[in-house]
CSV table of C-alpha atoms and ligand atoms in Angstrom, one decimal:
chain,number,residue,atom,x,y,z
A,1,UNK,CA,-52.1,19.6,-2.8
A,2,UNK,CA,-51.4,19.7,0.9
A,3,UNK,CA,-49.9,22.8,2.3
A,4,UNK,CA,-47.2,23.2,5.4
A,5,UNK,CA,-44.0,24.9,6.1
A,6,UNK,CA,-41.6,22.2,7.3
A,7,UNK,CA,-42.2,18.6,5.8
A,8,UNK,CA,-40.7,16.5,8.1
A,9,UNK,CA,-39.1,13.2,7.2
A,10,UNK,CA,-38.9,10.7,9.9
A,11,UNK,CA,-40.6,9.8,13.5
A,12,UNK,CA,-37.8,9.5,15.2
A,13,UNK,CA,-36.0,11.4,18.2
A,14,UNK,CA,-34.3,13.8,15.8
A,15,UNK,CA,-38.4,14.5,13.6
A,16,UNK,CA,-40.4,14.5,16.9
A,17,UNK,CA,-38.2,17.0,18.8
A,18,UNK,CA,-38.2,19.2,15.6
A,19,UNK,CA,-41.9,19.1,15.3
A,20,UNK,CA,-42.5,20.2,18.7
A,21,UNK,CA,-39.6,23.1,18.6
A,22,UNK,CA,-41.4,24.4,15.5
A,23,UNK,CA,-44.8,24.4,17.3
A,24,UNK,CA,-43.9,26.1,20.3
A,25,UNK,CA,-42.8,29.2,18.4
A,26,UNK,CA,-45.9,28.7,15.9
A,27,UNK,CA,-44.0,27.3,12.9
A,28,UNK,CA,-46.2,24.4,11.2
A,29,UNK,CA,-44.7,20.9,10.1
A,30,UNK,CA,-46.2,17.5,9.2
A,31,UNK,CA,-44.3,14.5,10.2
A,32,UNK,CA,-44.3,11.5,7.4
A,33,UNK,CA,-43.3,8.0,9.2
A,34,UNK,CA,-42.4,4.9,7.0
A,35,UNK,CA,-43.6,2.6,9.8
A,36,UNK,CA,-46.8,2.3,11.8
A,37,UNK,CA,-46.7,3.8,15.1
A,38,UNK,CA,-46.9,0.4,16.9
A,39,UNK,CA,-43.4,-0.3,15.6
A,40,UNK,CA,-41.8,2.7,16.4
A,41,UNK,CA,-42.9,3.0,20.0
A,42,UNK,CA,-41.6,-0.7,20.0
A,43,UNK,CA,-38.3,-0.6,18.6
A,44,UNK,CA,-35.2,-0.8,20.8
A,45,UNK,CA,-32.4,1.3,20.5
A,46,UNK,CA,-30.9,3.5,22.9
A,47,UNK,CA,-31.8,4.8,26.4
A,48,UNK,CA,-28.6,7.0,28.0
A,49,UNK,CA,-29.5,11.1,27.6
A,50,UNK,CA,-27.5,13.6,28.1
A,51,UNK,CA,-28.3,16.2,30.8
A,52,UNK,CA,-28.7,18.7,27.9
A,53,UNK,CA,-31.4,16.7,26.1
A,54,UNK,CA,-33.2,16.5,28.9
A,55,UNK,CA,-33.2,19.9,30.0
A,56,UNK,CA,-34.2,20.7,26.6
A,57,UNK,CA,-37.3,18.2,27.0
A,58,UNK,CA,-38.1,19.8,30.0
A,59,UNK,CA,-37.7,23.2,28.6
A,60,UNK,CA,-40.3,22.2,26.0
A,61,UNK,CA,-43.2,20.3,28.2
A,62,UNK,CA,-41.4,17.0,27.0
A,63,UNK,CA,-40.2,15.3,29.5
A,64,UNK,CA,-42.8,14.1,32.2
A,65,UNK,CA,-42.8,10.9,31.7
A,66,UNK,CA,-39.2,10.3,31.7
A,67,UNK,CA,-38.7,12.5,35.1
A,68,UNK,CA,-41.0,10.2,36.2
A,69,UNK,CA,-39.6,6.6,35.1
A,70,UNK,CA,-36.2,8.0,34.1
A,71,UNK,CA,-33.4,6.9,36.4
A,72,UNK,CA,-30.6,9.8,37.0
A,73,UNK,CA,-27.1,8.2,37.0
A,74,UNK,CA,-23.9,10.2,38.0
A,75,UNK,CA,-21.3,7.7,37.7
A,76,UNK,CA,-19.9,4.8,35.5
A,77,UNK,CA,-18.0,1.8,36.1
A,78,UNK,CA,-15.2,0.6,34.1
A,79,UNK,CA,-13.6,-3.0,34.5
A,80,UNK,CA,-10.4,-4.4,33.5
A,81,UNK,CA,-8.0,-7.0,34.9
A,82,UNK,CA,-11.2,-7.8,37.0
A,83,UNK,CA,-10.8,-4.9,38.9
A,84,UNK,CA,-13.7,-2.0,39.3
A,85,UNK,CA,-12.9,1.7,39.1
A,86,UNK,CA,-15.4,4.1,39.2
A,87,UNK,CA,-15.6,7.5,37.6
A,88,UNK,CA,-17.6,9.8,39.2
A,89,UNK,CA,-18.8,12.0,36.4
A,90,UNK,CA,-21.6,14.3,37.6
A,91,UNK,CA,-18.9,15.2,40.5
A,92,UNK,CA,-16.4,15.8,37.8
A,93,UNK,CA,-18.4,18.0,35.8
A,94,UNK,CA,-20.4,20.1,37.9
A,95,UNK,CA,-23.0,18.3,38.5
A,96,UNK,CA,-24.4,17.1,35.7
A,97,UNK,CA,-26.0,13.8,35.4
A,98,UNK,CA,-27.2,11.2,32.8
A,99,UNK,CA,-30.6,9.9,32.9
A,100,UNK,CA,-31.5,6.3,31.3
A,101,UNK,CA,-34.4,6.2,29.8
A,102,UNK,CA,-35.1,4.0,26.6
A,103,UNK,CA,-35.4,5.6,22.8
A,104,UNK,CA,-38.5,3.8,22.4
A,105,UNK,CA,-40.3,5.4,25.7
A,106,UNK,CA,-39.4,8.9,24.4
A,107,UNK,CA,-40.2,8.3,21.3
A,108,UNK,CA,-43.5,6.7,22.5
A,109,UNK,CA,-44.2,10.1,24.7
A,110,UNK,CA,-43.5,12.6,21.8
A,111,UNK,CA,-46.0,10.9,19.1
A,112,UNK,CA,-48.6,10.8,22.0
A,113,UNK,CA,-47.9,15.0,22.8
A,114,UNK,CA,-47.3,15.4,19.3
A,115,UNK,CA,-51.2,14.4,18.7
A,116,UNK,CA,-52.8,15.5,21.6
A,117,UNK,CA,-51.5,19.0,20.5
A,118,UNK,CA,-53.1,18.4,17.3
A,119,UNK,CA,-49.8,17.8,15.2
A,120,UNK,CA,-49.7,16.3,11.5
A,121,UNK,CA,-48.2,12.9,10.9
A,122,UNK,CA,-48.7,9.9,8.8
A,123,UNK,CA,-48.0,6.7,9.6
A,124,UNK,CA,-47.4,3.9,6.9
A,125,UNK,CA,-46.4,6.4,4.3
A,126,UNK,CA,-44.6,4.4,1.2
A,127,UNK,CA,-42.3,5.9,-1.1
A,128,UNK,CA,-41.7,9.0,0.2
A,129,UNK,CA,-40.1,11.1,-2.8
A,130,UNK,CA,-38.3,14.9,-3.2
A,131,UNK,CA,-38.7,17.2,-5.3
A,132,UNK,CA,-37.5,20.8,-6.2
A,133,UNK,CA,-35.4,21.0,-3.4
A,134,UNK,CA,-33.7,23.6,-4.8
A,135,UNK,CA,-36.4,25.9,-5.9
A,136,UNK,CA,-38.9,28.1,-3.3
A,137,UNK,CA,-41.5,25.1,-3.1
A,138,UNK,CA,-39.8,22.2,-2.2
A,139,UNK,CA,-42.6,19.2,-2.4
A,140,UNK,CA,-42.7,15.9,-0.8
A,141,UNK,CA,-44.9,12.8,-2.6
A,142,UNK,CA,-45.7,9.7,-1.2
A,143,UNK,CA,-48.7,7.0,-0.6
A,144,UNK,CA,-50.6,6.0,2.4
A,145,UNK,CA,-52.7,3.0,1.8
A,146,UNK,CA,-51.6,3.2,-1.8
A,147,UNK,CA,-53.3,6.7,-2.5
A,148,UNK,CA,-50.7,9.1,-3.4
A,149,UNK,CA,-50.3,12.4,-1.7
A,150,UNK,CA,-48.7,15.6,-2.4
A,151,UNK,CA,-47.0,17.9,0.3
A,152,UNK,CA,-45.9,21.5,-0.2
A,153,UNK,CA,-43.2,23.0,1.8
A,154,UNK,CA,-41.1,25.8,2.6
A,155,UNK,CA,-38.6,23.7,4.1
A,156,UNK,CA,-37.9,19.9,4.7
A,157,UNK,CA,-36.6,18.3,7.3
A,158,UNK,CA,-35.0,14.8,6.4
A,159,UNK,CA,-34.7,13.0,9.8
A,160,UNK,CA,-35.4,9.7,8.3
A,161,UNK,CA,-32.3,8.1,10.0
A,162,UNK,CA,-29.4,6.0,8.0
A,163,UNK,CA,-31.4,4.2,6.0
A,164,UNK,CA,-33.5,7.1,4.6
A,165,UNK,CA,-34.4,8.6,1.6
A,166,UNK,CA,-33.3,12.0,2.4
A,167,UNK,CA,-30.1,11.9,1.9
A,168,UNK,CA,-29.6,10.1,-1.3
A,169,UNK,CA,-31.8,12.9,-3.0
A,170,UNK,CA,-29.0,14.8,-3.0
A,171,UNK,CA,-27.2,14.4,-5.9
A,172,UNK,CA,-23.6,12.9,-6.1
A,173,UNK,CA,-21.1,15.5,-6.2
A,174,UNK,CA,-22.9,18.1,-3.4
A,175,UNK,CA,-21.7,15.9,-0.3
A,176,UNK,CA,-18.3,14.8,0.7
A,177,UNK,CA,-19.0,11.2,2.7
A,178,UNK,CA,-16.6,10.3,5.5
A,179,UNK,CA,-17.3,6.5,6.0
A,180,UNK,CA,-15.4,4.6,8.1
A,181,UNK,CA,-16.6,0.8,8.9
A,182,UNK,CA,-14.8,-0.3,12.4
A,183,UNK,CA,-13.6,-3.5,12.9
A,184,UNK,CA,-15.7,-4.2,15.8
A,185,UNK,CA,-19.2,-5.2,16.1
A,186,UNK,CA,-21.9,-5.6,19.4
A,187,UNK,CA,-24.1,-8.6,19.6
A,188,UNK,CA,-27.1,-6.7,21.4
A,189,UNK,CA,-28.9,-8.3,24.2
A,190,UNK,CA,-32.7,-8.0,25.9
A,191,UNK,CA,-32.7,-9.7,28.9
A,192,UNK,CA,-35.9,-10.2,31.2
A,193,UNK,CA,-33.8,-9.5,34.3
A,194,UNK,CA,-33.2,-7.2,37.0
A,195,UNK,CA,-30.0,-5.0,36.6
A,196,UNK,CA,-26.9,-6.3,38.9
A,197,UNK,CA,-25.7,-3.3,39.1
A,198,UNK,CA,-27.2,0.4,39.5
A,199,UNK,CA,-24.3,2.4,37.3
A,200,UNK,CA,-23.4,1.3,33.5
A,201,UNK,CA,-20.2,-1.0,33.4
A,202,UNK,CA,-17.8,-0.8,30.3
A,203,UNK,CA,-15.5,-4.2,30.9
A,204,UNK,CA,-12.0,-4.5,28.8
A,205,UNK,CA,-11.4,-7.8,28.4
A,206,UNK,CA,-9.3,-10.0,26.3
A,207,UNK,CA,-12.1,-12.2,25.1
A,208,UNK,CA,-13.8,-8.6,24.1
A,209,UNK,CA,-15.7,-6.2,25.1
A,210,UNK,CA,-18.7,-6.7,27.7
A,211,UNK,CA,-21.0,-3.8,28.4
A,212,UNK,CA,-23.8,-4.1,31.4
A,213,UNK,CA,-26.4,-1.0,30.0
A,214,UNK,CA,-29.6,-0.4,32.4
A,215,UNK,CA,-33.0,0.0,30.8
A,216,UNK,CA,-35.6,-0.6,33.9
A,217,UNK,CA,-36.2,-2.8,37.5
A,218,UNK,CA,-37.1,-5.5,35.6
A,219,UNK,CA,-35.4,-5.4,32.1
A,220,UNK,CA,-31.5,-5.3,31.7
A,221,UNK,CA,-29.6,-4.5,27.8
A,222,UNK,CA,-26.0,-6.1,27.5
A,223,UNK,CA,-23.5,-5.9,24.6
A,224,UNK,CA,-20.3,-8.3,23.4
A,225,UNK,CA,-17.9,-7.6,21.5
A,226,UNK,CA,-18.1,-9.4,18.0
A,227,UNK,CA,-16.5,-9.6,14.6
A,228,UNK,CA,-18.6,-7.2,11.8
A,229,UNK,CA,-20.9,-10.0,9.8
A,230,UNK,CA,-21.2,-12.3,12.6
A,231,UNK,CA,-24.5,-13.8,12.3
A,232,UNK,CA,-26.6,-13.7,15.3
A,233,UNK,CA,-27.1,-17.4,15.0
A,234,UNK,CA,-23.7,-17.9,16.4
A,235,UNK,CA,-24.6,-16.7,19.5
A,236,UNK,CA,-27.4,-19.2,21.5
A,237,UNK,CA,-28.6,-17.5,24.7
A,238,UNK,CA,-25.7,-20.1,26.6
A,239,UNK,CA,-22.8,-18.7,24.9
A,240,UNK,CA,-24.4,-15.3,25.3
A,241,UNK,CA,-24.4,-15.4,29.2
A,242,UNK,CA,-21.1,-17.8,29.3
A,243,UNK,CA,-19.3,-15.0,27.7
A,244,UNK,CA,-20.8,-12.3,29.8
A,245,UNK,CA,-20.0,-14.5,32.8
A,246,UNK,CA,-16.6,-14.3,32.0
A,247,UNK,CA,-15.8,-10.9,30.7
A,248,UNK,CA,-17.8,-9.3,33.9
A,249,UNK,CA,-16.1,-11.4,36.0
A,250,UNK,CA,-14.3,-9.8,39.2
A,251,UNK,CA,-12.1,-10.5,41.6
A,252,UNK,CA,-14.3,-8.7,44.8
A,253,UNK,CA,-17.1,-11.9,43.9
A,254,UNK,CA,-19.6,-9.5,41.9
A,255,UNK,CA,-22.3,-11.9,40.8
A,256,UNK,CA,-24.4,-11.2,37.4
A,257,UNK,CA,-27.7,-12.1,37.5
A,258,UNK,CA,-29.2,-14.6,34.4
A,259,UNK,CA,-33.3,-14.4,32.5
A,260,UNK,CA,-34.6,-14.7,29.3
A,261,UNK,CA,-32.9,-13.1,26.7
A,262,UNK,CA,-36.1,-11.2,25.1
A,263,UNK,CA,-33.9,-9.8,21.9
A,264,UNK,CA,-30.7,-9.8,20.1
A,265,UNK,CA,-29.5,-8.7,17.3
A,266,UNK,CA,-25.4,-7.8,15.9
A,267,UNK,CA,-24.9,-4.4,15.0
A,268,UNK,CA,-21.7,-3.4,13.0
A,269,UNK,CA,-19.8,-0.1,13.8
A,270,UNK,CA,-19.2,2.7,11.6
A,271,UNK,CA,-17.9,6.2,11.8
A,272,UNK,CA,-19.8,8.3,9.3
A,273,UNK,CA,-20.7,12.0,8.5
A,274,UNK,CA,-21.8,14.0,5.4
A,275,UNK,CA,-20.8,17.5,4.4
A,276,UNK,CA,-22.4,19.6,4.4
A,277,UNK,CA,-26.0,18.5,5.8
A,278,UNK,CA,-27.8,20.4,3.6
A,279,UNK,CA,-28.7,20.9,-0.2
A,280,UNK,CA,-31.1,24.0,-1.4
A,281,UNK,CA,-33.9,24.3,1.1
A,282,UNK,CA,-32.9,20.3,2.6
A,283,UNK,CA,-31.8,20.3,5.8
A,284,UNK,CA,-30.4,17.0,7.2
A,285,UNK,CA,-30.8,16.3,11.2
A,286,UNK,CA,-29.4,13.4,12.9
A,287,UNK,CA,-28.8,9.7,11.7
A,288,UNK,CA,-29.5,10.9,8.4
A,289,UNK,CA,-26.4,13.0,8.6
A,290,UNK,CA,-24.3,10.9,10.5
A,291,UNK,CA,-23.1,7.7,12.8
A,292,UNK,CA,-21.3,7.3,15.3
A,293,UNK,CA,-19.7,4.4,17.1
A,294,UNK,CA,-22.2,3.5,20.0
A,295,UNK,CA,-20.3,3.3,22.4
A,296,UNK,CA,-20.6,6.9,24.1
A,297,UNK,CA,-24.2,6.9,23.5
A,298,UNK,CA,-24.3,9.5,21.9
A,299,UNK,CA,-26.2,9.2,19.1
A,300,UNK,CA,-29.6,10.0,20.2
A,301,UNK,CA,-28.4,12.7,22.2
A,302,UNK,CA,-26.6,14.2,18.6
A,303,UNK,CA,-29.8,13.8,16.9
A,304,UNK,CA,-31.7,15.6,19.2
A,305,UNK,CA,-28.5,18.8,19.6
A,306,UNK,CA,-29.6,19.2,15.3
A,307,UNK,CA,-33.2,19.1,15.8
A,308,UNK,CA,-32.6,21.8,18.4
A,309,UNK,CA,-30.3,23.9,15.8
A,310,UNK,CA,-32.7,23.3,13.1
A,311,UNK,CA,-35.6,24.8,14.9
A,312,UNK,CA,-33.8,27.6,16.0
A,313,UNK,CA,-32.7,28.4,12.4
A,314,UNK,CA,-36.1,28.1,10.5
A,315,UNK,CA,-38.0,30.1,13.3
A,316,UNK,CA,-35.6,32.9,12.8
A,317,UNK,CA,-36.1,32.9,9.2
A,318,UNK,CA,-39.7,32.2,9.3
A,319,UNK,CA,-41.0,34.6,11.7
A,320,UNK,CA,-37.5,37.5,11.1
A,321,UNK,CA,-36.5,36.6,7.7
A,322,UNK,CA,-33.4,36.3,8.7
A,323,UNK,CA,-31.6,33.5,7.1
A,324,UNK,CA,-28.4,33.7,9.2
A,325,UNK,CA,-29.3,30.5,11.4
A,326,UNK,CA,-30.0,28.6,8.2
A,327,UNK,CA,-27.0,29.5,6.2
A,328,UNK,CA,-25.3,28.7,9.6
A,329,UNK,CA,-26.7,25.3,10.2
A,330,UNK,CA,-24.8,22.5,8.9
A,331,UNK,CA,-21.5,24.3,10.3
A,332,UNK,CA,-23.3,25.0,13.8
A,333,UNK,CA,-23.8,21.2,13.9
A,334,UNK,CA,-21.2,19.7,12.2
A,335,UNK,CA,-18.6,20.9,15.6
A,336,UNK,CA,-20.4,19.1,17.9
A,337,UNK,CA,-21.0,15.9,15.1
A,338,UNK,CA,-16.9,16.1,15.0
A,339,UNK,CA,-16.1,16.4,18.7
A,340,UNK,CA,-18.7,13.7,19.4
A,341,UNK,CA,-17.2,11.8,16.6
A,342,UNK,CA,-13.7,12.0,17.8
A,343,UNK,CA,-15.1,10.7,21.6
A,344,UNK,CA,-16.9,8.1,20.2
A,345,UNK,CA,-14.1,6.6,18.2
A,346,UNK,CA,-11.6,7.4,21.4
A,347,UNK,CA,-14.1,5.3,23.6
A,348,UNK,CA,-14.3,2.8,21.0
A,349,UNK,CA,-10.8,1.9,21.3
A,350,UNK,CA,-10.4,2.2,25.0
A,351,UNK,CA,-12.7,-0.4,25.8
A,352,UNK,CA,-12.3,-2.6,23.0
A,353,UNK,CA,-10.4,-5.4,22.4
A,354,UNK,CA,-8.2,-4.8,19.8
A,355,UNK,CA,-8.0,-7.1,16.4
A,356,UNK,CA,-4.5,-8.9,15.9
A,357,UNK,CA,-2.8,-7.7,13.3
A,358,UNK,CA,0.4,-5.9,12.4
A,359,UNK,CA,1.0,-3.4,15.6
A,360,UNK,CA,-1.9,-4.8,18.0
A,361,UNK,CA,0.5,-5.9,21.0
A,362,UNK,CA,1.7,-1.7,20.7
A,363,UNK,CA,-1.5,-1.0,20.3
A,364,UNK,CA,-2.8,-3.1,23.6
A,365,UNK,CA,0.2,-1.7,25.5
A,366,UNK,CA,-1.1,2.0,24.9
A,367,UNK,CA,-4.6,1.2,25.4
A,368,UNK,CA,-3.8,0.1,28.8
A,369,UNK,CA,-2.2,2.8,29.8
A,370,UNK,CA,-5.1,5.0,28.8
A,371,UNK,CA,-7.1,2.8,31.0
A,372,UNK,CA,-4.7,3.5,34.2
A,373,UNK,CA,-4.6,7.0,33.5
A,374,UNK,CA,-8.1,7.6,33.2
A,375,UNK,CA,-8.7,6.0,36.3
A,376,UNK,CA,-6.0,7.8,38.3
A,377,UNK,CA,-6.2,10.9,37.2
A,378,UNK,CA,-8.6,13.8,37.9
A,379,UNK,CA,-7.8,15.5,35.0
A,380,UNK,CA,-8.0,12.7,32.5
A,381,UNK,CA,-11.5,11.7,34.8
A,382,UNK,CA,-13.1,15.6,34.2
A,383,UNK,CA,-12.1,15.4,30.4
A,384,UNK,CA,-13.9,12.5,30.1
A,385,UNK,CA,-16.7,13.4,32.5
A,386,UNK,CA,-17.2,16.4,30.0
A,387,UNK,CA,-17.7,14.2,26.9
A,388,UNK,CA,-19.6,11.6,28.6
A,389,UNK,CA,-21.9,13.5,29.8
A,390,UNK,CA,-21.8,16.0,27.1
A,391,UNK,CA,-20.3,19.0,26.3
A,392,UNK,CA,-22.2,22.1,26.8
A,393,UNK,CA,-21.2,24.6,24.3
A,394,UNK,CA,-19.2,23.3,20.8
B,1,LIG,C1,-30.0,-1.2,16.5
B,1,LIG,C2,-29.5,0.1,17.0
B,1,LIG,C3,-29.1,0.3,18.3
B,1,LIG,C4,-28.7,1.5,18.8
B,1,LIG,N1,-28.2,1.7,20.1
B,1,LIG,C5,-27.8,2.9,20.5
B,1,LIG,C6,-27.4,3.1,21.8
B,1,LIG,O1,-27.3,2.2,22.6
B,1,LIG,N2,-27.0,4.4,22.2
B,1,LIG,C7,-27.1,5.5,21.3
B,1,LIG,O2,-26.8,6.6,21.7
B,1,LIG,N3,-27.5,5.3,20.1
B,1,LIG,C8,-27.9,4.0,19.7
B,1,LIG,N4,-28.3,3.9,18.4
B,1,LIG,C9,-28.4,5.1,17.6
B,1,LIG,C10,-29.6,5.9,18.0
B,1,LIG,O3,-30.7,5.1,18.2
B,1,LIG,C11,-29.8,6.8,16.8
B,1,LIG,O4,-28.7,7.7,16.7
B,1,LIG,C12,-31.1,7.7,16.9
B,1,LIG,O5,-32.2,6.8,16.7
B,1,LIG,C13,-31.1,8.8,15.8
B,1,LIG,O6,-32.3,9.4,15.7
B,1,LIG,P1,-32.9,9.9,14.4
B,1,LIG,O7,-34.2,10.6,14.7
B,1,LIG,O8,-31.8,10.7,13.6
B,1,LIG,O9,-33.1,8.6,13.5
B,1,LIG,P2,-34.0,7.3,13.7
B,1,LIG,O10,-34.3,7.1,15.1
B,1,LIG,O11,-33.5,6.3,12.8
B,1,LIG,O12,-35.4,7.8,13.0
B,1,LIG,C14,-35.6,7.9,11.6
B,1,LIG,C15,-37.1,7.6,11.3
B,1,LIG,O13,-37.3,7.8,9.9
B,1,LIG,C16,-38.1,6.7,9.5
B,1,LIG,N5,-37.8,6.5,8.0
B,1,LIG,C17,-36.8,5.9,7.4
B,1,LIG,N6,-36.9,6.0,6.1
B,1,LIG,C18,-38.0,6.6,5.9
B,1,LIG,C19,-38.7,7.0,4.7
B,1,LIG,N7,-38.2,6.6,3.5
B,1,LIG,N8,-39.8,7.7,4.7
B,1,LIG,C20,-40.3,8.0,5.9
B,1,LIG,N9,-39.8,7.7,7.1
B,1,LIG,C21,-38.6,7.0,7.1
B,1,LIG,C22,-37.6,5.5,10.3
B,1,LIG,O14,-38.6,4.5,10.3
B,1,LIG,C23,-37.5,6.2,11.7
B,1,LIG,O15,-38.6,6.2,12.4
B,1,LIG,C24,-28.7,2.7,17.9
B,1,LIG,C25,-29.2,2.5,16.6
B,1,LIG,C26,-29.6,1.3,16.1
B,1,LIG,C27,-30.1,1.1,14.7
């Protein structure tokens, strides 16, 4: 049987940054992947980091290539009543900027270090199973090209996202599950066209929600607002730029520009987090753990705050024996998980339009005056600059 001393569930952001934390302090880990590497350095998702992610990239050799193709953005747009308002976030929070830079890039970029520095990871590996997590010797079984394989570990990781395995080996009873399904949904859009604008615009409109996200020169990623279960076959690439026509739409004569739509897909909104994100010698890390609304972007950037608290922790035990980070963990993550929670769902119902229903005329009223004050006032535009951007300590 195989031998490490993290067994790492999952290639993705959260997996990858853990692997190379634990390597630069000389902590071992083999990453198991579901999918083939071709699919995961292909598969869209999000692109907005946080300043802290990436200084943490950078910190750790990590972040070349996106200082290189990354574009920096201090500033986003919000639209409503056809009117622009800008909030100038890097000015409102000393500084600090976003950069754009799509999942699939980074993700790209940490397999490709992650080998070249002669790091463990299967690809393809089917029915991934745990066992003994709550012994010394956890152990991890699966097959690769239908030959089974055994792992020891010390520790495991489970960063296998959502729809993972990792978290359902925990039995029923060790977890509380928050799980809240929103009534909003995002028809996701690919588009073969050059951004029209050079700062992300969130637009509040009554048909819905339209977001204008920026992804490279060339390609552009757009949301609408939809209902949850609306198939994407409702929405032909006509209706797709009709509707972003209109809910962009200004009074000043903005003009959005029209290509291919390359992808799109609806993806329903939930709210959810587990308690606590770990079981014997388990230690859950990102999507695994929890979901947030996508509006704030934040979920990447969340994924990548646990890797870094995870690393931390087992490094301290490993090479200290001291089991304080580790006993700490799921509490050290689970007050940044709420805060980002609580923006996320605040954001959520800023820029969205609200369902009818019993109250939604109150409830439109007091959204838009959220929208004036945040765009008037300094202090509301620094609160949010701090969330947007990320907030540094939690
Ligand atoms: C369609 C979509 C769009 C999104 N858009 C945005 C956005 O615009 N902004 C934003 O901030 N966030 C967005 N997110 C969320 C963001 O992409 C995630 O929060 C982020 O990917 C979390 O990283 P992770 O490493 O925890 O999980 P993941 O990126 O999901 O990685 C988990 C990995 O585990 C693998 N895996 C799963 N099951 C197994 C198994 N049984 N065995 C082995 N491996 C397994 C998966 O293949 C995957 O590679 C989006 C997510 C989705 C699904």
């Amino acid at each position: 049987m195989a031998r490490t001393c993290v067994g790492i569930v999952g290639a993705g952001p959260a997996g990858l940054v853990l692997a190379h934390l634990l390597a630069d302090q000389g902590v071992e880990s083999v990453v198991l992947e579901r999918q083939s590497r071709s699919h995961v350095e292909r598969r869209v998702r999000a692109g907005l980091l946080e300043h802290r992610t990436v200084e943490l990239l950078e910190a750790h050799g990590l972040a070349e290539r996106l200082r290189a193709r990354g574009q920096v953005h201090r500033g986003v747009e919000l639209r409503f009543d056809g009117r622009r308002h800008r909030i100038a976030y890097a000015d409102l929070y000393g500084g600090r900027h976003m950069v754009v830079y799509a999942q699939q890039e980074l993700v790209a970029d940490l397999i490709r270090l992650w080998i070249a520095r002669g790091g463990g990871i299967a690809f393809e590996a089917e029915r991934v199973t745990l066992h003994g997590l709550e012994g010394e010797r956890p152990e991890i079984r699966y097959a690769v090209g239908g030959r089974g394989e055994r792992l020891a570990c010390d520790f495991v990781a489970g960063c296998d996202g959502f729809h993972g395995v990792s978290r359902g080996s925990i039995p029923a009873g060790a977890l509380t599950v928050h799980d809240q399904r929103l009534p909003f949904a995002w028809v996701g859009v690919l588009a073969e066209v050059a951004p029209s604008t050079d700062e992300i615009i969130y637009a509040n409109h009554a048909r819905g929600f339209a977001g204008h996200m920026l992804r490279s020169s060339t390609v552009s990623r757009f949301y609408l607002q939809t209902e949850p279960d609306d198939p994407i076959e409702s929405w032909p690439d006509e209706r797709i730029w009709a509707e972003l026509q209109r809910r962009l739409a200004t009074s000043d004569g903005w003009k959005l520009r029209e290509g291919p739509v390359l992808e799109k897909n609806v993806t329903d909104m939930r709210s959810f987090v587990v308690e606590p994100m770990q079981f014997g010698r388990l230690f859950l890390a990102g999507d695994a753990a929890h979901i947030v609304p996508p509006t704030g972007a934040k979920g990447l950037n969340l994924a990548v705050a646990d890797a870094r608290v995870l690393a931390d922790a087992i490094v301290r035990q490993v090479r200290a024996s001291d089991s304080s980070g580790l006993a700490a963990y799921s509490d050290t993550c689970l007050r940044r998980v709420w805060r980002v929670q609580e923006f996320s769902s605040w954001m959520t119902w800023l820029v969205h339009r609200i369902p009818d229903g019993p109250g939604a005329d109150l409830r439109r009223r007091l959204q838009r005056a959220q929208l004036e004050y945040l765009c008037a006032s300094p202090a509301a535009g620094a609160s949010f600059a701090e969330n947007y951007v990320g907030i540094a300590d939690v």
